[in-house]
């Protein structure tokens, strides 16, 4: 049996043990059945008739708003000048904590721009997203309601305005959106963390930056940013050797499934050259993430600008990875240095 403390500190060690001996096990602290293997995760996520998504209505609103979404080159057009300005603004210091000073702000401003909210809301999204990532129950309703009223006065033209006009209680939706807006920034931070684990792969990406797309996609699998997707059984089912009653709550650990050794060779290794195959970083089936292409493209562009401006970017002496969380696994601080020479 695993505990929340163990999962928060290092879920992958616990997941490996569970995949081998108890791929579907009960987690008393959450009252959920933890699903850790690829095969069982695919079964659950691909069968909404037996395994319901209690947030399906919320997800459908997002789907209608995001699909068809911006193409990667359109995301790049929006994101690149934002990332370039952020990199220029901090260039003279020669050091930074990249997660909070670069990746999160770039994601917030680019996200707010693409969502039609404008720059005035980017700071609010950034504050909400970082707060709610650590405490999903934090109360941001007062600020959210003020934004909702402002958006309801607009035509339903922008993405967020469409969301607000479509939902009778948009406050939970906006809270979800605030976290989602920062996910490309966290994914970019995870990608850089992963590249620092292997100097040869880092050198390869620096020399051939088009590899950043593959690096970001692999980091989503390896880092486990989106750790868990919740589902509920609609009828009695047998899964992974466990008999589950109707109404059982499931935590589908997609971060664990994405390191299943029966599916991914050398699953614990970050590998930019890994043969591309689908993983569960964005879910699968009818409830996959509708904004997946935007997330990948934004993270890639943020990293590309960073490498262009600071080609010798490196970890600060004494820096150690400090990821945390298991439902949403955040990369932690990235303390870095670079040489303050102008790159044209």
Tab-separated table of C-alpha atoms in Angstrom:
chain	number	residue	atom	x	y	z
A	1	UNK	CA	0.000	0.000	0.000
A	2	UNK	CA	1.262	3.486	-0.886
A	3	UNK	CA	0.731	6.697	1.061
A	4	UNK	CA	0.150	10.219	-0.196
A	5	UNK	CA	3.466	11.289	1.336
A	6	UNK	CA	5.297	8.647	-0.692
A	7	UNK	CA	3.440	9.544	-3.879
A	8	UNK	CA	4.119	13.246	-3.443
A	9	UNK	CA	7.853	12.739	-2.892
A	10	UNK	CA	8.574	10.104	-5.554
A	11	UNK	CA	5.541	8.509	-7.182
A	12	UNK	CA	7.553	6.574	-9.748
A	13	UNK	CA	9.193	4.276	-7.198
A	14	UNK	CA	5.769	3.439	-5.769
A	15	UNK	CA	4.235	3.064	-9.219
A	16	UNK	CA	6.891	0.577	-10.337
A	17	UNK	CA	6.195	-1.562	-7.284
A	18	UNK	CA	2.438	-1.381	-7.798
A	19	UNK	CA	2.597	-2.193	-11.510
A	20	UNK	CA	4.518	-5.348	-10.638
A	21	UNK	CA	2.375	-6.550	-7.746
A	22	UNK	CA	-0.906	-4.657	-7.428
A	23	UNK	CA	-1.716	-2.729	-10.618
A	24	UNK	CA	-5.121	-1.725	-9.233
A	25	UNK	CA	-4.935	-0.999	-5.500
A	26	UNK	CA	-7.003	0.938	-2.972
A	27	UNK	CA	-5.649	4.241	-1.640
A	28	UNK	CA	-7.412	4.789	1.712
A	29	UNK	CA	-6.321	8.415	2.104
A	30	UNK	CA	-8.283	9.453	-0.980
A	31	UNK	CA	-10.893	6.694	-1.043
A	32	UNK	CA	-9.862	5.867	-4.604
A	33	UNK	CA	-8.636	2.868	-6.544
A	34	UNK	CA	-5.221	3.666	-8.011
A	35	UNK	CA	-4.773	2.310	-11.557
A	36	UNK	CA	-1.083	2.115	-12.481
A	37	UNK	CA	-0.568	-0.188	-15.498
A	38	UNK	CA	-0.802	0.815	-19.158
A	39	UNK	CA	-3.276	-1.852	-20.139
A	40	UNK	CA	-5.699	-1.092	-17.304
A	41	UNK	CA	-5.354	2.669	-17.810
A	42	UNK	CA	-6.176	2.276	-21.500
A	43	UNK	CA	-9.196	0.151	-20.617
A	44	UNK	CA	-10.562	2.780	-18.250
A	45	UNK	CA	-9.882	5.837	-20.389
A	46	UNK	CA	-11.240	4.236	-23.566
A	47	UNK	CA	-14.544	3.023	-22.106
A	48	UNK	CA	-16.697	5.938	-20.885
A	49	UNK	CA	-19.746	3.671	-20.661
A	50	UNK	CA	-18.233	1.708	-17.752
A	51	UNK	CA	-15.821	4.355	-16.468
A	52	UNK	CA	-17.477	7.772	-16.378
A	53	UNK	CA	-15.809	11.159	-16.277
A	54	UNK	CA	-17.681	13.245	-13.706
A	55	UNK	CA	-16.238	16.371	-15.311
A	56	UNK	CA	-17.424	15.469	-18.811
A	57	UNK	CA	-19.658	18.541	-19.062
A	58	UNK	CA	-16.752	20.838	-18.215
A	59	UNK	CA	-14.525	19.046	-20.677
A	60	UNK	CA	-17.156	19.344	-23.424
A	61	UNK	CA	-17.260	23.117	-22.990
A	62	UNK	CA	-13.473	23.209	-23.416
A	63	UNK	CA	-13.679	20.923	-26.450
A	64	UNK	CA	-16.165	23.163	-28.204
A	65	UNK	CA	-14.027	26.197	-27.496
A	66	UNK	CA	-10.637	24.696	-28.428
A	67	UNK	CA	-11.597	22.572	-31.443
A	68	UNK	CA	-10.669	23.567	-34.012
A	69	UNK	CA	-7.849	25.244	-32.137
A	70	UNK	CA	-4.848	27.302	-33.146
A	71	UNK	CA	-2.320	25.564	-35.360
A	72	UNK	CA	1.242	25.229	-33.995
A	73	UNK	CA	2.568	27.987	-36.269
A	74	UNK	CA	-0.188	30.314	-35.029
A	75	UNK	CA	0.746	29.500	-31.423
A	76	UNK	CA	4.368	30.259	-32.283
A	77	UNK	CA	3.394	33.604	-33.821
A	78	UNK	CA	1.710	34.639	-30.569
A	79	UNK	CA	4.228	33.123	-28.159
A	80	UNK	CA	7.592	33.967	-29.724
A	81	UNK	CA	7.577	37.758	-29.197
A	82	UNK	CA	6.310	37.256	-25.644
A	83	UNK	CA	9.071	34.747	-24.880
A	84	UNK	CA	11.690	36.912	-26.589
A	85	UNK	CA	10.776	39.963	-24.509
A	86	UNK	CA	10.798	37.899	-21.295
A	87	UNK	CA	14.249	36.510	-22.142
A	88	UNK	CA	15.555	39.977	-23.003
A	89	UNK	CA	14.169	41.465	-19.792
A	90	UNK	CA	16.089	39.044	-17.586
A	91	UNK	CA	19.197	38.699	-19.793
A	92	UNK	CA	21.337	41.301	-18.012
A	93	UNK	CA	21.061	39.598	-14.621
A	94	UNK	CA	22.995	36.497	-15.679
A	95	UNK	CA	20.887	34.296	-13.443
A	96	UNK	CA	17.227	33.467	-12.747
A	97	UNK	CA	14.786	30.982	-11.310
A	98	UNK	CA	13.269	29.993	-14.627
A	99	UNK	CA	10.053	28.314	-13.538
A	100	UNK	CA	8.575	31.360	-11.802
A	101	UNK	CA	10.479	34.115	-13.638
A	102	UNK	CA	10.225	32.882	-17.230
A	103	UNK	CA	8.205	29.758	-18.013
A	104	UNK	CA	5.106	30.529	-15.933
A	105	UNK	CA	4.838	34.214	-16.956
A	106	UNK	CA	5.379	33.422	-20.648
A	107	UNK	CA	2.676	30.753	-20.495
A	108	UNK	CA	0.286	33.107	-18.684
A	109	UNK	CA	0.729	36.031	-21.087
A	110	UNK	CA	0.639	33.868	-24.220
A	111	UNK	CA	-2.321	31.909	-22.889
A	112	UNK	CA	-4.262	35.052	-21.973
A	113	UNK	CA	-3.573	36.479	-25.418
A	114	UNK	CA	-4.748	33.360	-27.256
A	115	UNK	CA	-7.809	33.070	-25.034
A	116	UNK	CA	-8.844	36.617	-25.852
A	117	UNK	CA	-8.484	37.834	-22.271
A	118	UNK	CA	-5.760	40.365	-22.917
A	119	UNK	CA	-2.687	41.215	-20.869
A	120	UNK	CA	-4.677	42.651	-17.975
A	121	UNK	CA	-5.842	39.166	-16.992
A	122	UNK	CA	-2.485	37.413	-17.421
A	123	UNK	CA	-1.274	38.367	-13.941
A	124	UNK	CA	-4.531	37.101	-12.423
A	125	UNK	CA	-4.261	33.790	-14.281
A	126	UNK	CA	-0.656	33.445	-13.142
A	127	UNK	CA	-1.568	34.079	-9.510
A	128	UNK	CA	-4.560	31.733	-9.607
A	129	UNK	CA	-2.701	28.993	-11.432
A	130	UNK	CA	0.233	28.856	-9.026
A	131	UNK	CA	-2.097	29.048	-6.011
A	132	UNK	CA	-4.528	26.383	-7.221
A	133	UNK	CA	-1.743	24.040	-8.324
A	134	UNK	CA	-0.604	23.824	-4.698
A	135	UNK	CA	-4.078	24.086	-3.140
A	136	UNK	CA	-6.961	23.093	-5.459
A	137	UNK	CA	-9.469	24.167	-2.797
A	138	UNK	CA	-8.148	27.734	-2.484
A	139	UNK	CA	-10.906	30.337	-2.714
A	140	UNK	CA	-10.504	32.568	-5.772
A	141	UNK	CA	-14.226	33.012	-6.348
A	142	UNK	CA	-14.364	36.770	-5.668
A	143	UNK	CA	-11.843	37.609	-8.385
A	144	UNK	CA	-13.332	34.998	-10.703
A	145	UNK	CA	-16.828	36.419	-10.400
A	146	UNK	CA	-15.563	39.901	-11.251
A	147	UNK	CA	-13.913	38.569	-14.417
A	148	UNK	CA	-17.038	36.583	-15.308
A	149	UNK	CA	-19.210	39.684	-15.118
A	150	UNK	CA	-16.759	41.585	-17.306
A	151	UNK	CA	-16.703	38.799	-19.899
A	152	UNK	CA	-20.461	38.437	-19.942
A	153	UNK	CA	-20.704	42.019	-21.129
A	154	UNK	CA	-18.666	41.128	-24.205
A	155	UNK	CA	-19.879	39.329	-27.329
A	156	UNK	CA	-19.150	35.594	-27.196
A	157	UNK	CA	-16.290	35.970	-29.635
A	158	UNK	CA	-13.159	35.102	-27.675
A	159	UNK	CA	-12.539	31.589	-26.435
A	160	UNK	CA	-13.051	32.467	-22.781
A	161	UNK	CA	-16.120	34.576	-23.519
A	162	UNK	CA	-17.629	31.554	-25.269
A	163	UNK	CA	-16.879	29.453	-22.201
A	164	UNK	CA	-18.513	31.975	-19.889
A	165	UNK	CA	-21.593	32.345	-22.067
A	166	UNK	CA	-21.932	28.554	-22.337
A	167	UNK	CA	-21.721	27.687	-18.657
A	168	UNK	CA	-24.207	28.656	-15.943
A	169	UNK	CA	-21.524	28.476	-13.238
A	170	UNK	CA	-18.260	29.484	-14.930
A	171	UNK	CA	-16.226	30.018	-11.743
A	172	UNK	CA	-15.094	26.341	-11.500
A	173	UNK	CA	-14.359	26.494	-15.204
A	174	UNK	CA	-12.139	29.560	-14.822
A	175	UNK	CA	-10.270	27.922	-11.932
A	176	UNK	CA	-9.565	24.915	-14.152
A	177	UNK	CA	-8.536	27.237	-16.950
A	178	UNK	CA	-6.069	29.124	-14.731
A	179	UNK	CA	-4.138	25.934	-13.994
A	180	UNK	CA	-4.370	24.761	-17.605
A	181	UNK	CA	-2.907	28.031	-18.892
A	182	UNK	CA	0.313	27.419	-16.934
A	183	UNK	CA	0.735	23.799	-18.035
A	184	UNK	CA	2.843	24.673	-21.120
A	185	UNK	CA	5.237	26.568	-18.850
A	186	UNK	CA	5.534	23.655	-16.453
A	187	UNK	CA	6.027	21.282	-19.380
A	188	UNK	CA	8.838	23.467	-20.723
A	189	UNK	CA	10.465	23.443	-17.274
A	190	UNK	CA	10.153	19.657	-17.147
A	191	UNK	CA	11.776	19.431	-20.584
A	192	UNK	CA	14.781	21.467	-19.486
A	193	UNK	CA	15.056	19.425	-16.279
A	194	UNK	CA	15.014	16.244	-18.351
A	195	UNK	CA	17.651	17.502	-20.778
A	196	UNK	CA	19.936	18.311	-17.863
A	197	UNK	CA	19.903	14.611	-16.923
A	198	UNK	CA	21.826	13.772	-20.111
A	199	UNK	CA	24.521	16.150	-21.433
A	200	UNK	CA	24.658	14.372	-24.809
A	201	UNK	CA	20.952	14.860	-25.431
A	202	UNK	CA	21.180	18.476	-24.273
A	203	UNK	CA	24.034	19.083	-26.732
A	204	UNK	CA	22.070	17.432	-29.534
A	205	UNK	CA	19.048	19.658	-28.935
A	206	UNK	CA	21.171	22.796	-28.684
A	207	UNK	CA	22.813	21.928	-32.003
A	208	UNK	CA	19.532	21.020	-33.689
A	209	UNK	CA	16.702	22.944	-32.058
A	210	UNK	CA	13.967	21.386	-34.241
A	211	UNK	CA	14.477	18.409	-31.875
A	212	UNK	CA	12.750	20.475	-29.186
A	213	UNK	CA	9.353	19.196	-30.326
A	214	UNK	CA	10.410	15.602	-29.682
A	215	UNK	CA	12.017	16.624	-26.390
A	216	UNK	CA	8.823	18.304	-25.161
A	217	UNK	CA	6.666	15.311	-26.116
A	218	UNK	CA	9.051	12.898	-24.393
A	219	UNK	CA	9.210	15.134	-21.298
A	220	UNK	CA	5.434	14.946	-21.020
A	221	UNK	CA	5.742	11.153	-20.824
A	222	UNK	CA	8.804	11.056	-18.593
A	223	UNK	CA	8.043	13.918	-16.194
A	224	UNK	CA	4.425	13.024	-15.545
A	225	UNK	CA	3.113	16.600	-15.349
A	226	UNK	CA	-0.477	15.382	-15.651
A	227	UNK	CA	-0.218	12.600	-13.104
A	228	UNK	CA	-3.766	11.384	-12.576
A	229	UNK	CA	-7.131	11.403	-14.338
A	230	UNK	CA	-10.233	10.678	-12.266
A	231	UNK	CA	-12.982	8.284	-13.310
A	232	UNK	CA	-15.949	6.502	-11.677
A	233	UNK	CA	-17.322	3.035	-12.351
A	234	UNK	CA	-20.908	2.930	-13.600
A	235	UNK	CA	-21.303	-0.799	-12.943
A	236	UNK	CA	-19.418	-3.593	-11.135
A	237	UNK	CA	-16.179	-4.371	-12.999
A	238	UNK	CA	-13.057	-6.492	-12.621
A	239	UNK	CA	-9.872	-4.583	-13.334
A	240	UNK	CA	-6.253	-5.530	-12.762
A	241	UNK	CA	-7.199	-8.378	-10.440
A	242	UNK	CA	-9.503	-6.210	-8.315
A	243	UNK	CA	-13.299	-6.387	-8.180
A	244	UNK	CA	-14.740	-2.882	-8.119
A	245	UNK	CA	-18.351	-2.015	-7.254
A	246	UNK	CA	-20.477	0.443	-9.181
A	247	UNK	CA	-19.726	3.991	-8.074
A	248	UNK	CA	-16.087	3.292	-7.193
A	249	UNK	CA	-13.777	6.287	-7.584
A	250	UNK	CA	-10.664	5.658	-9.694
A	251	UNK	CA	-7.409	7.596	-9.919
A	252	UNK	CA	-5.906	6.595	-13.257
A	253	UNK	CA	-2.184	7.235	-12.862
A	254	UNK	CA	-1.272	8.115	-16.439
A	255	UNK	CA	2.191	9.118	-15.199
A	256	UNK	CA	2.662	5.501	-14.132
A	257	UNK	CA	1.196	4.039	-17.320
A	258	UNK	CA	3.626	6.166	-19.316
A	259	UNK	CA	6.517	4.386	-17.578
A	260	UNK	CA	5.149	0.881	-18.000
A	261	UNK	CA	8.150	-1.263	-18.985
A	262	UNK	CA	5.965	-3.585	-21.059
A	263	UNK	CA	5.177	-0.682	-23.391
A	264	UNK	CA	8.198	1.644	-23.286
A	265	UNK	CA	11.698	0.186	-23.468
A	266	UNK	CA	13.934	1.811	-20.868
A	267	UNK	CA	10.834	3.567	-19.572
A	268	UNK	CA	12.599	5.435	-16.751
A	269	UNK	CA	15.050	7.057	-19.163
A	270	UNK	CA	14.323	10.345	-20.880
A	271	UNK	CA	15.158	9.747	-24.547
A	272	UNK	CA	14.694	12.409	-27.229
A	273	UNK	CA	15.405	9.799	-29.918
A	274	UNK	CA	12.746	7.403	-28.615
A	275	UNK	CA	10.604	5.999	-31.409
A	276	UNK	CA	7.497	8.144	-31.401
A	277	UNK	CA	4.427	6.365	-30.146
A	278	UNK	CA	1.311	7.660	-28.424
A	279	UNK	CA	1.419	7.999	-24.656
A	280	UNK	CA	-1.189	9.073	-22.128
A	281	UNK	CA	0.187	12.480	-21.219
A	282	UNK	CA	-2.900	14.105	-22.744
A	283	UNK	CA	-5.306	11.271	-22.002
A	284	UNK	CA	-6.837	9.095	-24.699
A	285	UNK	CA	-10.179	8.336	-26.268
A	286	UNK	CA	-13.214	10.613	-26.115
A	287	UNK	CA	-11.816	12.684	-23.237
A	288	UNK	CA	-8.317	13.488	-24.506
A	289	UNK	CA	-7.043	17.024	-23.864
A	290	UNK	CA	-8.489	19.318	-26.556
A	291	UNK	CA	-5.612	21.808	-26.242
A	292	UNK	CA	-2.739	19.327	-26.590
A	293	UNK	CA	-1.242	20.823	-29.763
A	294	UNK	CA	-1.279	24.314	-28.246
A	295	UNK	CA	0.457	23.094	-25.065
A	296	UNK	CA	3.254	21.373	-26.995
A	297	UNK	CA	3.768	24.299	-29.374
A	298	UNK	CA	3.882	26.930	-26.624
A	299	UNK	CA	6.374	24.945	-24.532
A	300	UNK	CA	8.586	24.352	-27.558
A	301	UNK	CA	8.666	28.033	-28.525
A	302	UNK	CA	9.441	29.161	-24.969
A	303	UNK	CA	12.425	26.799	-24.882
A	304	UNK	CA	13.582	27.745	-28.373
A	305	UNK	CA	13.786	31.437	-27.469
A	306	UNK	CA	15.593	30.611	-24.238
A	307	UNK	CA	18.284	28.576	-26.028
A	308	UNK	CA	18.615	31.280	-28.696
A	309	UNK	CA	19.191	34.069	-26.159
A	310	UNK	CA	21.247	32.095	-23.643
A	311	UNK	CA	23.168	29.373	-25.497
A	312	UNK	CA	25.280	28.481	-22.455
A	313	UNK	CA	22.306	28.280	-20.066
A	314	UNK	CA	23.250	25.922	-17.224
A	315	UNK	CA	22.118	24.909	-13.729
A	316	UNK	CA	23.381	27.002	-10.844
A	317	UNK	CA	26.011	25.272	-8.669
A	318	UNK	CA	24.264	23.190	-6.060
A	319	UNK	CA	20.927	23.107	-7.878
A	320	UNK	CA	19.035	19.836	-7.493
A	321	UNK	CA	15.717	18.835	-9.065
A	322	UNK	CA	12.831	19.287	-6.625
A	323	UNK	CA	9.654	18.068	-8.321
A	324	UNK	CA	6.596	17.557	-6.160
A	325	UNK	CA	3.035	16.330	-6.380
A	326	UNK	CA	1.485	13.251	-7.920
A	327	UNK	CA	-1.908	14.352	-9.253
A	328	UNK	CA	-0.228	17.338	-10.879
A	329	UNK	CA	3.542	16.838	-10.730
A	330	UNK	CA	5.244	20.208	-10.802
A	331	UNK	CA	8.893	20.565	-11.859
A	332	UNK	CA	9.959	22.788	-8.961
A	333	UNK	CA	12.466	25.670	-9.121
A	334	UNK	CA	15.062	25.849	-11.904
A	335	UNK	CA	17.992	27.979	-10.735
A	336	UNK	CA	20.179	28.818	-13.736
A	337	UNK	CA	23.151	30.889	-14.872
A	338	UNK	CA	24.274	32.142	-18.277
A	339	UNK	CA	26.995	34.347	-19.724
A	340	UNK	CA	25.863	37.928	-20.239
A	341	UNK	CA	26.997	38.369	-23.816
A	342	UNK	CA	24.645	39.674	-26.449
A	343	UNK	CA	23.497	37.057	-28.937
A	344	UNK	CA	22.339	38.503	-32.255
